[in-house]
Amino acid sequence: MHGRIAGALGLAAFALGQTVPATNLTYESRACRPGFDHFQFCNTSLSKEQRLDNLLSLIDQETEIVPLLSARSPPNNITRLGIPNYSWGTNCIHGVKGSCLSTADGKTYCPTSFPNPVNLGASFNKSMWTKMGRVIGVETRAMWLAGAKETNDPHDFVALDCWSPNININRDPRWGRNQEVPSEDPTVTAMFGRLYAHAHQNSPDEKRFLNGVTTLKHWDAYSLDDSDGATRYNFNAIVDNATLADTFFPAFKDSVANGGALGVMCSYNSVNGVPTCGSAFLKNALRDVFNFTGYMTSDSDSVKNIYQDHKYVATAEEASCLAIKDGQCDVDSGNTYADHLLKGVQAGNCSMDDVRLAWKHTMGLLFDLGLFDPAEDQPLWKIPIQEIGKKESQQASSQASQESMVLLKNNDKTLPFQTGKKYAVVGPHYQAQQDLVGDDIGQLCPDGKYDCYEDLLSAIKRVSKGTIVSAAGCAVKDNSTSGFAEALALIDSSVEAVMLTIGTDQLVEKEMRDRTAVNLPGVQAEFTKQVLAKAASVSKPVVIVLINGGMVSLGNEAISSSSAILETFFADVWGANAIATTLFGENPYLGGKMPYTVYPADYVNEIKMSDMSMNKKGTPGRSYKYYTGPTEFDFGFGLAYTTFEFQAAKPAAAPTCDDHRSGDSVSVLVKNTGLVTGDNVLFLYVLGGYTGSGGLPLQKKLHNFERVHLAAGEQRTVQFELSSDHFLNIEDNGDHTCTPGTRTIRISDGVNHQDIDIVVGGSKTTAFTFPDVPPRKIQ
């Protein structure tokens, strides 16, 4: 919330920011403009394939590798053909990572920033994910048209290609990038990627051309940056076929096959000994099995890592050819192709046919984006700058933050607090502002700071309408206890309750910053213990407000001694408002659920982060699907200030293995039986089944979910389609099979559940055959 207009939603006008040029540089530098429109590839009466073939025939195949470069350095324009430089990547993880733009009238427009993907995962709101994808798509177009720069590189322009979303799995709680991904569950992650891609790439105002290109990352089995003596640059992820099929493939498969994503980024790591950007196996899975028709880019110079870090081949020339031939990595986000690809062709490691195929993948998308057609009749060339950060988009972001709040404990209805009273706010996050926004953000405020949005303490003061006393007590990470006394002195009989704000920040967890422990960092655990003791001595409740990305173990003592716990993750620019309105009962969208399992702190001592298994015997197992040990909080758990009841009806027709589309819907009637408006999430699980042989048993598997928003006394019917696809098992070789018999589905809201037995008919069938391509090593 903008600090000087607290309580109001909307974009403030500022006198600072990158100035929009009077002439639209994007428009003036487009392809097929006057002077270059005589080429056949500019003739709109020809088919796309004919135009593309003509363009490829005109590229100097001996020198012009440039269409295969990301445009970061060197540029990829072909001046003699009138083809401008095109950037293949802007990060749009939860908003466009671009600069604010100022117009001649003194107004400034900054990109909308949504809460982090871990928050979006906690919302389990499909419609909000779609809305975010659409906002990012519109704002990316508007910023590209206006010539906005990227925030991490002032020489790069915002692109129509978003290197987002991150649809890797929250596999291990120590991974520093868990804030960037929605869940530990493949179904949730797949749905997130699918809806993001479809909304981002497609515009309701233009059916002929793409709005943008969604580039899914990171393909695949990437969830380690710096751990166990390895880094992402040299890590070899050893993953069996069953685990690939069960955990790591689904998000990419669904986002491509059902979301239509047209970009994929290969990762730094190797999978089973082969660098991902040069893996024929992964290429076959993506293009031949998932029917991917778009382009692939490397992560930032991950082609270089093939020879430099993995040492899979000896030279840069071999690495370039391995990537473009075996991996069909079309774009190099680095300099390796520029310096070495043609030399690799000349050495016979790959051919110009491999290069031409990459040109076809990349240049074909530029045609699909409408960049080779007249701009005059394209609505996507007319998106005004006023679309950037507009009021409706900010409102959606604010609502998303409120939806992501997860109430983990609320003894004796401690929450919501009454307004007009006196409260103590302590802890290292008591005045959180920058720490709320997480990572991978655009320019939020024209001055490059964060002060145009409200900090947590200001939001609490505004919403509470009472007296607030506050102190940090300690920092997030360091070991100083010098602030304990000041904070503890505020906790006395005059306060109604204590809000204890603790957690992590970007110094603890982020890209290239994996954790070694998952409990509270620094002296926060000791501070928490003393706050709870002091509050108990004056009979005052303590509400823990957690601010973090990946899970944080509070420990049994803190959980049992606190009166309420609110998990807020990194709720971004509207996070302070979301937290404050939740604490004081003014959040009508409270109803988030945990997107991952919260393990005890010693979980990390039982399995190495570099162990990619999910259900290997001898390990505790990973995620709610395979882990059966004690938890602090379960996947899918979350409370509300109201109460809900639901009743599921057994479907009239059961599915059969012989027809994966067969079966009836499960109808669930859900009712808000409480006194206030609130949200709930219904989950459809299937119990049992198996993932490979000899591993830990599969406990249950999520297949669908739906969030509902209900006023007091309101009810709604939710329909979950049911088919034999929900009852597939995964064999050792990765094949998906359906076996007839009695299975159990579970309808749950994370608090209560109802089980229904289903008899699956037919005969045993194979629904999906796992791809099998042996690795090739260039000699």
Tab-separated table of N, CA and C in Angstrom, residues 650-720:
chain	number	residue	atom	x	y	z
A	650	LYS	N	-21.348	-39.826	-3.902
A	650	LYS	CA	-20.645	-40.834	-4.696
A	650	LYS	C	-21.048	-40.700	-6.154
A	651	PRO	N	-20.092	-40.705	-7.080
A	651	PRO	CA	-20.445	-40.554	-8.501
A	651	PRO	C	-21.326	-41.694	-8.987
A	652	ALA	N	-22.234	-41.384	-9.891
A	652	ALA	CA	-23.178	-42.379	-10.391
A	652	ALA	C	-22.499	-43.434	-11.244
A	653	ALA	N	-21.467	-43.021	-11.981
A	653	ALA	CA	-20.767	-43.959	-12.862
A	653	ALA	C	-19.285	-43.978	-12.512
A	654	ALA	N	-18.743	-45.167	-12.350
A	654	ALA	CA	-17.328	-45.314	-12.026
A	654	ALA	C	-16.495	-45.339	-13.301
A	655	PRO	N	-15.248	-44.914	-13.240
A	655	PRO	CA	-14.393	-44.941	-14.433
A	655	PRO	C	-13.939	-46.355	-14.764
A	656	THR	N	-13.473	-46.530	-15.979
A	656	THR	CA	-12.939	-47.818	-16.420
A	656	THR	C	-11.567	-47.612	-17.041
A	657	CYS	N	-10.676	-48.547	-16.817
A	657	CYS	CA	-9.313	-48.428	-17.342
A	657	CYS	C	-9.275	-48.415	-18.869
A	658	ASP	N	-10.272	-48.983	-19.493
A	658	ASP	CA	-10.274	-49.079	-20.946
A	658	ASP	C	-10.613	-47.767	-21.635
A	659	ASP	N	-11.142	-46.811	-20.865
A	659	ASP	CA	-11.502	-45.506	-21.439
A	659	ASP	C	-11.177	-44.438	-20.408
A	660	HIS	N	-10.055	-43.735	-20.624
A	660	HIS	CA	-9.594	-42.802	-19.588
A	660	HIS	C	-10.515	-41.599	-19.441
A	661	ARG	N	-11.453	-41.407	-20.368
A	661	ARG	CA	-12.389	-40.290	-20.246
A	661	ARG	C	-13.676	-40.686	-19.530
A	662	SER	N	-13.790	-41.965	-19.182
A	662	SER	CA	-15.030	-42.427	-18.576
A	662	SER	C	-15.126	-41.996	-17.118
A	663	GLY	N	-16.326	-42.113	-16.563
A	663	GLY	CA	-16.538	-41.781	-15.163
A	663	GLY	C	-17.376	-40.537	-15.012
A	664	ASP	N	-17.989	-40.404	-13.849
A	664	ASP	CA	-18.854	-39.274	-13.545
A	664	ASP	C	-18.099	-38.288	-12.663
A	665	SER	N	-18.722	-37.160	-12.385
A	665	SER	CA	-18.126	-36.159	-11.504
A	665	SER	C	-18.446	-36.464	-10.051
A	666	VAL	N	-17.560	-36.027	-9.182
A	666	VAL	CA	-17.821	-36.054	-7.745
A	666	VAL	C	-18.398	-34.696	-7.379
A	667	SER	N	-19.595	-34.705	-6.861
A	667	SER	CA	-20.286	-33.463	-6.499
A	667	SER	C	-20.123	-33.221	-5.007
A	668	VAL	N	-19.612	-32.046	-4.642
A	668	VAL	CA	-19.365	-31.715	-3.237
A	668	VAL	C	-20.121	-30.440	-2.885
A	669	LEU	N	-21.014	-30.554	-1.922
A	669	LEU	CA	-21.746	-29.391	-1.421
A	669	LEU	C	-21.008	-28.848	-0.211
A	670	VAL	N	-20.543	-27.603	-0.296
A	670	VAL	CA	-19.806	-26.985	0.805
A	670	VAL	C	-20.579	-25.764	1.288
A	671	LYS	N	-20.645	-25.612	2.608
A	671	LYS	CA	-21.426	-24.530	3.209
A	671	LYS	C	-20.621	-23.821	4.283
A	672	ASN	N	-20.719	-22.494	4.304
A	672	ASN	CA	-20.140	-21.690	5.377
A	672	ASN	C	-21.146	-21.683	6.523
A	673	THR	N	-20.823	-22.428	7.568
A	673	THR	CA	-21.732	-22.556	8.710
A	673	THR	C	-21.419	-21.579	9.833
A	674	GLY	N	-20.459	-20.693	9.590
A	674	GLY	CA	-20.080	-19.735	10.617
A	674	GLY	C	-20.790	-18.407	10.483
A	675	LEU	N	-20.202	-17.388	11.090
A	675	LEU	CA	-20.851	-16.087	11.187
A	675	LEU	C	-20.216	-15.021	10.311
A	676	VAL	N	-19.084	-15.330	9.672
A	676	VAL	CA	-18.398	-14.328	8.854
A	676	VAL	C	-18.043	-14.914	7.500
A	677	THR	N	-17.811	-14.039	6.541
A	677	THR	CA	-17.368	-14.452	5.211
A	677	THR	C	-15.976	-15.065	5.293
A	678	GLY	N	-15.735	-16.064	4.483
A	678	GLY	CA	-14.416	-16.679	4.469
A	678	GLY	C	-14.227	-17.578	3.272
A	679	ASP	N	-13.014	-18.092	3.118
A	679	ASP	CA	-12.652	-18.962	2.005
A	679	ASP	C	-12.289	-20.351	2.514
A	680	ASN	N	-12.484	-21.322	1.650
A	680	ASN	CA	-12.057	-22.677	1.949
A	680	ASN	C	-11.533	-23.296	0.661
A	681	VAL	N	-10.712	-24.316	0.802
A	681	VAL	CA	-10.179	-25.045	-0.348
A	681	VAL	C	-10.547	-26.508	-0.197
A	682	LEU	N	-11.144	-27.069	-1.227
A	682	LEU	CA	-11.472	-28.486	-1.259
A	682	LEU	C	-10.446	-29.215	-2.115
A	683	PHE	N	-9.973	-30.355	-1.616
A	683	PHE	CA	-8.966	-31.152	-2.316
A	683	PHE	C	-9.555	-32.508	-2.673
A	684	LEU	N	-9.229	-33.000	-3.868
A	684	LEU	CA	-9.586	-34.348	-4.288
A	684	LEU	C	-8.313	-35.190	-4.324
A	685	TYR	N	-8.201	-36.135	-3.402
A	685	TYR	CA	-7.071	-37.063	-3.357
A	685	TYR	C	-7.530	-38.454	-3.770
A	686	VAL	N	-6.586	-39.263	-4.232
A	686	VAL	CA	-6.782	-40.699	-4.352
A	686	VAL	C	-5.784	-41.363	-3.413
A	687	LEU	N	-6.281	-42.245	-2.565
A	687	LEU	CA	-5.423	-42.909	-1.588
A	687	LEU	C	-4.739	-44.115	-2.211
A	688	GLY	N	-3.541	-44.400	-1.735
A	688	GLY	CA	-2.841	-45.606	-2.149
A	688	GLY	C	-2.308	-45.548	-3.558
A	689	GLY	N	-2.168	-46.746	-4.165
A	689	GLY	CA	-1.477	-46.840	-5.438
A	689	GLY	C	0.010	-47.011	-5.194
A	690	TYR	N	0.808	-46.882	-6.248
A	690	TYR	CA	2.250	-47.035	-6.051
A	690	TYR	C	3.028	-46.233	-7.081
A	691	THR	N	4.254	-45.893	-6.708
A	691	THR	CA	5.219	-45.246	-7.587
A	691	THR	C	6.471	-46.099	-7.594
A	692	GLY	N	6.582	-46.980	-8.574
A	692	GLY	CA	7.690	-47.905	-8.615
A	692	GLY	C	7.540	-48.986	-7.558
A	693	SER	N	8.446	-49.941	-7.602
A	693	SER	CA	8.413	-51.033	-6.623
A	693	SER	C	9.573	-50.883	-5.654
A	694	GLY	N	9.356	-51.352	-4.457
A	694	GLY	CA	10.447	-51.385	-3.484
A	694	GLY	C	10.677	-50.092	-2.740
A	695	GLY	N	9.876	-49.048	-3.027
A	695	GLY	CA	10.051	-47.787	-2.319
A	695	GLY	C	9.046	-47.618	-1.211
A	696	LEU	N	9.089	-46.452	-0.581
A	696	LEU	CA	8.103	-46.136	0.447
A	696	LEU	C	6.721	-46.064	-0.188
A	697	PRO	N	5.704	-46.490	0.524
A	697	PRO	CA	4.361	-46.511	-0.077
A	697	PRO	C	3.819	-45.107	-0.344
A	698	LEU	N	3.043	-45.015	-1.410
A	698	LEU	CA	2.346	-43.780	-1.728
A	698	LEU	C	1.147	-43.647	-0.803
A	699	GLN	N	1.114	-42.563	-0.015
A	699	GLN	CA	0.039	-42.372	0.949
A	699	GLN	C	-1.238	-41.881	0.269
A	700	LYS	N	-1.095	-40.844	-0.492
A	700	LYS	CA	-2.217	-40.279	-1.242
A	700	LYS	C	-1.651	-39.361	-2.304
A	701	LYS	N	-2.491	-39.015	-3.276
A	701	LYS	CA	-2.030	-38.179	-4.375
A	701	LYS	C	-3.129	-37.191	-4.739
A	702	LEU	N	-2.762	-35.919	-4.791
A	702	LEU	CA	-3.721	-34.871	-5.131
A	702	LEU	C	-3.991	-34.871	-6.634
A	703	HIS	N	-5.274	-34.759	-6.992
A	703	HIS	CA	-5.637	-34.723	-8.406
A	703	HIS	C	-6.383	-33.448	-8.799
A	704	ASN	N	-7.007	-32.785	-7.843
A	704	ASN	CA	-7.687	-31.539	-8.172
A	704	ASN	C	-7.962	-30.775	-6.885
A	705	PHE	N	-8.317	-29.517	-7.038
A	705	PHE	CA	-8.616	-28.666	-5.885
A	705	PHE	C	-9.446	-27.492	-6.376
A	706	GLU	N	-10.168	-26.876	-5.469
A	706	GLU	CA	-10.996	-25.723	-5.823
A	706	GLU	C	-11.162	-24.837	-4.600
A	707	ARG	N	-10.913	-23.555	-4.793
A	707	ARG	CA	-11.113	-22.583	-3.718
A	707	ARG	C	-12.512	-21.987	-3.847
A	708	VAL	N	-13.179	-21.810	-2.700
A	708	VAL	CA	-14.513	-21.222	-2.692
A	708	VAL	C	-14.532	-20.036	-1.730
A	709	HIS	N	-15.280	-19.016	-2.096
A	709	HIS	CA	-15.455	-17.810	-1.277
A	709	HIS	C	-16.940	-17.735	-0.916
A	710	LEU	N	-17.247	-17.837	0.371
A	710	LEU	CA	-18.639	-17.944	0.795
A	710	LEU	C	-18.957	-16.970	1.920
A	711	ALA	N	-20.061	-16.275	1.774
A	711	ALA	CA	-20.577	-15.458	2.870
A	711	ALA	C	-21.153	-16.372	3.940
A	712	ALA	N	-21.373	-15.857	5.123
A	712	ALA	CA	-21.962	-16.638	6.210
A	712	ALA	C	-23.299	-17.217	5.760
A	713	GLY	N	-23.448	-18.524	5.928
A	713	GLY	CA	-24.681	-19.201	5.543
A	713	GLY	C	-24.768	-19.583	4.085
A	714	GLU	N	-23.845	-19.123	3.255
A	714	GLU	CA	-23.891	-19.417	1.816
A	714	GLU	C	-23.344	-20.812	1.547
A	715	GLN	N	-23.836	-21.465	0.516
A	715	GLN	CA	-23.338	-22.763	0.108
A	715	GLN	C	-23.129	-22.807	-1.398
A	716	ARG	N	-22.323	-23.768	-1.815
A	716	ARG	CA	-21.987	-23.890	-3.232
A	716	ARG	C	-21.649	-25.332	-3.529
A	717	THR	N	-21.930	-25.752	-4.736
A	717	THR	CA	-21.583	-27.101	-5.176
A	717	THR	C	-20.344	-27.051	-6.054
A	718	VAL	N	-19.369	-27.871	-5.711
A	718	VAL	CA	-18.127	-27.989	-6.472
A	718	VAL	C	-18.128	-29.338	-7.173
A	719	GLN	N	-17.797	-29.333	-8.453
A	719	GLN	CA	-17.747	-30.560	-9.240
A	719	GLN	C	-16.295	-30.929	-9.546
A	720	PHE	N	-15.921	-32.161	-9.208
A	720	PHE	CA	-14.613	-32.686	-9.563
A	720	PHE	C	-14.806	-33.815	-10.580
